[in-house]
Coordinates of C-alpha atoms in Angstrom, one line a residue:
M1 CA -5.3 164.0 62.2
A2 CA -8.4 162.5 63.9
S3 CA -9.0 159.9 61.2
S4 CA -5.4 158.7 61.5
I5 CA -5.8 157.7 65.2
G6 CA -6.5 154.0 64.8
M7 CA -7.4 151.5 67.5
M8 CA -3.8 150.2 67.6
D9 CA -2.4 153.7 68.0
S10 CA -0.3 154.3 71.1
A11 CA -3.0 156.8 72.3
Y12 CA -5.2 153.8 73.2
F13 CA -2.6 152.5 75.7
V14 CA -2.6 155.6 77.9
G15 CA -3.7 154.5 81.4
R16 CA -6.9 155.5 83.2
N17 CA -5.0 157.4 85.9
E18 CA -3.1 159.4 83.4
I19 CA -6.3 160.3 81.6
L20 CA -8.0 161.4 84.9
T21 CA -5.0 163.4 85.9
W22 CA -5.0 165.2 82.6
I23 CA -8.7 166.0 82.8
N24 CA -8.6 167.1 86.4
A25 CA -5.6 169.3 86.0
R26 CA -6.9 171.1 82.9
L27 CA -10.6 171.5 83.9
Q28 CA -10.0 172.0 87.7
I29 CA -12.4 169.2 88.6
N30 CA -12.0 166.0 90.6
L31 CA -13.0 162.9 88.6
S32 CA -12.1 159.6 90.2
R33 CA -13.5 157.3 87.5
V34 CA -13.6 157.7 83.7
E35 CA -17.3 156.8 83.6
E36 CA -18.0 160.1 85.5
A37 CA -17.3 161.8 82.2
A38 CA -20.2 159.9 80.5
S39 CA -22.4 163.0 80.3
G40 CA -20.3 164.5 77.5
A41 CA -19.8 167.8 79.3
V42 CA -16.1 167.1 80.0
Q43 CA -15.5 166.4 76.3
C44 CA -17.3 169.6 75.3
Q45 CA -15.2 171.7 77.6
M46 CA -12.0 170.0 76.5
M47 CA -12.8 171.0 72.9
D48 CA -13.8 174.5 74.2
M49 CA -10.3 174.8 75.7
T50 CA -8.6 173.5 72.6
H51 CA -10.6 175.6 70.1
P52 CA -11.8 178.7 72.0
G53 CA -15.0 180.2 70.7
V54 CA -16.1 177.1 68.7
V55 CA -18.1 175.3 71.3
P56 CA -21.5 177.0 72.2
I57 CA -20.8 176.5 75.9
H58 CA -24.2 177.9 76.9
K59 CA -25.8 174.7 75.4
V60 CA -23.7 172.4 77.5
N61 CA -25.4 170.9 80.6
F62 CA -22.7 170.4 83.2
D63 CA -25.1 168.7 85.6
A64 CA -26.7 166.2 83.1
K65 CA -27.9 163.1 84.9
T66 CA -30.5 161.6 82.5
E67 CA -29.6 160.0 79.2
Y68 CA -31.7 162.6 77.4
D69 CA -29.6 165.5 78.8
M70 CA -26.4 163.6 78.1
I71 CA -27.4 163.0 74.5
Q72 CA -28.0 166.7 74.1
N73 CA -24.4 167.3 75.2
Y74 CA -23.1 164.8 72.6
K75 CA -25.1 166.5 69.9
V76 CA -23.3 169.7 70.8
L77 CA -20.0 167.8 70.6
Q78 CA -20.8 166.2 67.3
D79 CA -21.7 169.6 65.8
V80 CA -18.4 170.9 66.9
F81 CA -16.6 168.0 65.3
N82 CA -18.5 168.6 62.0
K83 CA -17.7 172.3 62.2
L84 CA -14.0 171.6 62.6
K85 CA -14.2 168.8 60.0
I86 CA -13.1 166.2 62.5
N87 CA -13.9 162.8 61.1
K88 CA -14.9 161.1 64.4
H89 CA -18.1 159.2 65.0
V90 CA -19.3 159.4 68.6
E91 CA -20.8 156.2 70.0
V92 CA -23.4 158.1 72.1
N93 CA -25.5 155.0 73.0
R94 CA -22.5 153.3 74.5
L95 CA -21.0 156.3 76.3
V96 CA -24.2 157.4 78.1
K97 CA -24.5 153.9 79.6
G98 CA -21.4 154.8 81.6
R99 CA -19.4 151.8 80.5
P100 CA -15.8 152.3 81.7
L101 CA -14.0 150.9 78.6
D102 CA -16.1 152.8 76.1
N103 CA -15.6 156.1 78.0
L104 CA -11.9 155.4 78.5
E105 CA -11.3 154.8 74.8
F106 CA -13.1 158.0 73.8
L107 CA -11.1 160.0 76.4
Q108 CA -7.9 158.4 75.1
W109 CA -8.8 159.5 71.6
L110 CA -9.7 163.0 72.9
K111 CA -6.4 163.4 74.7
R112 CA -4.4 162.4 71.6
Y113 CA -6.4 164.9 69.5
C114 CA -6.0 167.8 72.0
D115 CA -2.3 167.1 72.3
S116 CA -1.9 167.1 68.6
V117 CA -3.5 170.6 68.3
N118 CA -1.7 172.4 71.1
G119 CA 1.3 170.1 71.7
G120 CA 0.0 169.2 75.1
I121 CA 0.4 172.7 76.4
M122 CA -2.4 174.2 78.5
N123 CA -4.1 177.4 77.5
E124 CA -3.1 179.6 80.4
N125 CA -5.7 182.2 79.5
Y126 CA -8.5 179.6 79.8
N127 CA -10.6 179.7 83.0
P128 CA -12.4 176.4 83.2
V129 CA -14.5 177.3 86.3
E130 CA -15.7 180.6 84.8
R131 CA -16.6 178.8 81.5
R132 CA -18.6 176.2 83.4
C133 CA -20.6 179.0 85.0
K134 CA -21.8 179.9 81.5
G135 CA -23.2 176.4 81.0
G136 CA -26.8 176.0 79.9
K137 CA -28.5 174.4 82.9
E138 CA -25.9 174.3 85.6
R139 CA -27.0 177.4 87.4
S140 CA -30.7 176.8 87.2
I141 CA -30.4 173.2 88.4
K142 CA -28.2 174.2 91.4
G143 CA -30.9 176.9 92.2
A144 CA -33.6 174.2 92.1
Q145 CA -31.5 172.0 94.4
K146 CA -31.0 174.7 96.9
M147 CA -34.8 175.4 96.9
S148 CA -35.5 171.8 97.3
K149 CA -33.1 171.6 100.3
S150 CA -34.8 174.7 101.8
L151 CA -38.2 173.1 101.5
Q152 CA -37.0 169.9 103.1
S153 CA -35.5 171.8 106.1
N154 CA -38.8 173.7 106.6
N155 CA -40.7 170.4 106.6
Y156 CA -38.3 168.9 109.2
S157 CA -38.6 172.0 111.4
H158 CA -42.5 171.9 111.2
S159 CA -42.5 168.2 112.0
G160 CA -40.4 168.8 115.1
L161 CA -43.2 171.0 116.6
G162 CA -45.3 167.9 117.5
D163 CA -46.0 166.4 120.9
G164 CA -42.8 166.0 123.0
I165 CA -44.2 163.0 124.8
G166 CA -44.7 161.2 121.5
N167 CA -41.1 161.9 120.6
N168 CA -39.9 160.4 123.9
K169 CA -41.9 157.3 123.2
L170 CA -40.2 156.9 119.8
S171 CA -36.7 157.6 121.0
G172 CA -36.1 154.1 122.3
T173 CA -37.2 152.6 118.9
K174 CA -34.9 155.0 117.0
Q175 CA -31.9 154.1 119.1
G176 CA -32.6 150.4 118.6
K177 CA -32.7 150.9 114.8
S178 CA -29.5 153.0 114.7
T179 CA -27.2 150.1 115.1
A180 CA -28.9 148.2 112.2
V181 CA -28.8 151.2 110.0
A182 CA -25.1 151.8 110.7
G183 CA -24.4 148.1 109.8
S184 CA -26.4 148.5 106.6
V185 CA -24.5 151.6 105.6
N186 CA -21.1 149.9 106.2
S187 CA -22.2 146.9 104.1
S188 CA -23.3 149.3 101.3
V189 CA -20.0 151.0 101.3
E190 CA -18.1 147.8 101.2
I191 CA -20.3 146.5 98.3
Q192 CA -19.7 149.7 96.4
A193 CA -15.9 149.5 97.0
L194 CA -15.9 145.9 95.7
K195 CA -17.9 146.9 92.6
E196 CA -15.4 149.7 91.8
E197 CA -12.5 147.2 92.3
M198 CA -14.2 144.8 89.9
T199 CA -14.7 147.5 87.4
D200 CA -11.0 148.5 87.6
L201 CA -9.9 144.9 87.3
K202 CA -12.1 144.4 84.2
L203 CA -10.7 147.5 82.7
S204 CA -7.2 146.3 83.3
V205 CA -7.9 143.0 81.7
D206 CA -9.4 144.7 78.6
L207 CA -6.4 146.9 78.3
L208 CA -4.0 144.0 78.7
E209 CA -5.8 142.1 76.0
K210 CA -5.7 145.0 73.7
E211 CA -2.0 145.5 74.3
R212 CA -1.4 141.7 73.7
D213 CA -3.2 142.0 70.4
F214 CA -1.2 145.1 69.4
Y215 CA 2.1 143.4 69.9
F216 CA 1.0 140.1 68.3
A217 CA -0.1 142.1 65.2
K218 CA 3.4 143.7 65.1
L219 CA 5.1 140.3 65.4
R220 CA 2.9 138.8 62.7
D221 CA 3.9 141.7 60.4
V222 CA 7.5 140.9 61.0
E223 CA 6.9 137.2 60.4
I224 CA 5.2 137.9 57.0
I225 CA 8.2 140.0 55.9
C226 CA 10.6 137.4 56.9
Q227 CA 8.7 134.7 55.0
T228 CA 8.7 136.5 51.6
P229 CA 10.7 134.4 49.1
E230 CA 13.2 137.2 48.3
L231 CA 14.1 137.6 52.0
E232 CA 13.5 134.3 53.8
N233 CA 17.0 133.0 53.3
I234 CA 18.8 136.2 54.2
P235 CA 20.7 135.7 57.5
L236 CA 18.9 138.5 59.3
A237 CA 15.5 137.0 58.4
V238 CA 16.7 133.6 59.5
A239 CA 17.9 135.0 62.8
I240 CA 14.6 136.8 63.4
K241 CA 12.6 133.6 62.6
K242 CA 14.8 131.6 65.0
I243 CA 13.7 133.9 67.8
L244 CA 10.0 134.0 66.7
Y245 CA 9.7 130.3 66.5
A246 CA 11.6 129.4 69.7
A247 CA 9.4 127.0 71.7
D248 CA 10.5 128.5 75.0
E249 CA 12.5 131.3 76.5
K250 CA 16.2 130.4 76.2
E251 CA 19.2 132.7 76.3
S252 CA 20.9 130.3 73.8
V253 CA 18.2 131.2 71.1
L254 CA 19.3 134.9 71.1
A255 CA 22.9 133.8 71.1
E256 CA 22.4 131.5 68.2
A257 CA 20.5 134.3 66.3
Q258 CA 23.4 136.7 67.0
E259 CA 25.9 134.1 65.8
I260 CA 24.0 133.7 62.4
I261 CA 24.3 137.5 61.9
S262 CA 27.9 137.6 63.0
Q263 CA 28.9 134.8 60.6
S264 CA 27.1 136.6 57.8
L265 CA 29.0 139.8 58.6
D266 CA 32.3 137.9 58.7
M267 CA 31.6 136.3 55.4
G268 CA 30.8 139.7 53.9
E269 CA 34.0 141.2 55.1
A270 CA 36.0 138.2 53.8
E271 CA 34.4 138.6 50.3
Y272 CA 35.1 142.3 50.4
T273 CA 38.8 141.6 51.2
D274 CA 39.1 139.1 48.4
D275 CA 37.6 141.5 45.9
D276 CA 40.2 144.1 46.9
H277 CA 43.0 141.6 46.2

């Protein structure tokens, strides 16, 4: 099944929002962009849900941030593909870079594959949150983060024991800087929002270009069939070519094509009647 999912398959025209909704609903997470799945953990868990017991979930790092940790997740995923005899090469170097289109295409393929196995029906006995708790490094990393936060809070509390007079002297300076900091934060938020919008627009353009190429290829196939010597003078082929080669959009072109077919049918009926007589 996996090898039959080509780039022009309808799977690759599933939109970003549909993919995110599918992932969030099944894994009980809250992704807002497809590149957030670049670590490979989502893909591993989707395979874990589709093929229970096949994925060594204890090896999956659900908090992978570095490319090294992400690559380890994709190694787990590729091993699962090999075990299930799924002929799918994973473009790890592209995926870990967080490129939106590369990650979207891989998730589109994954959705098509999972739907082909279980018919799109969720495994009701699968608990995604509980399975993530069995991940290889998630718990230890969270523990380290908590310890780090604790140390930071202790440092802040000790620094607050200094001279009160010195703090009063600094208060005026801090208040003066607060407005500038707030303005800088607002600008950063706006820049990030614009970057996300640009990413979405680029993704939309890429998808539209792919859709254009898909339909162009279909029309080209139709044209080649209509140009074969045995068929090119058949009324139906003539009518189709009339539409294909129309210079601009005109209702009369469709009417003319329909007229060619209609005349052909009338002639066929007349010949059939003559033969009966």
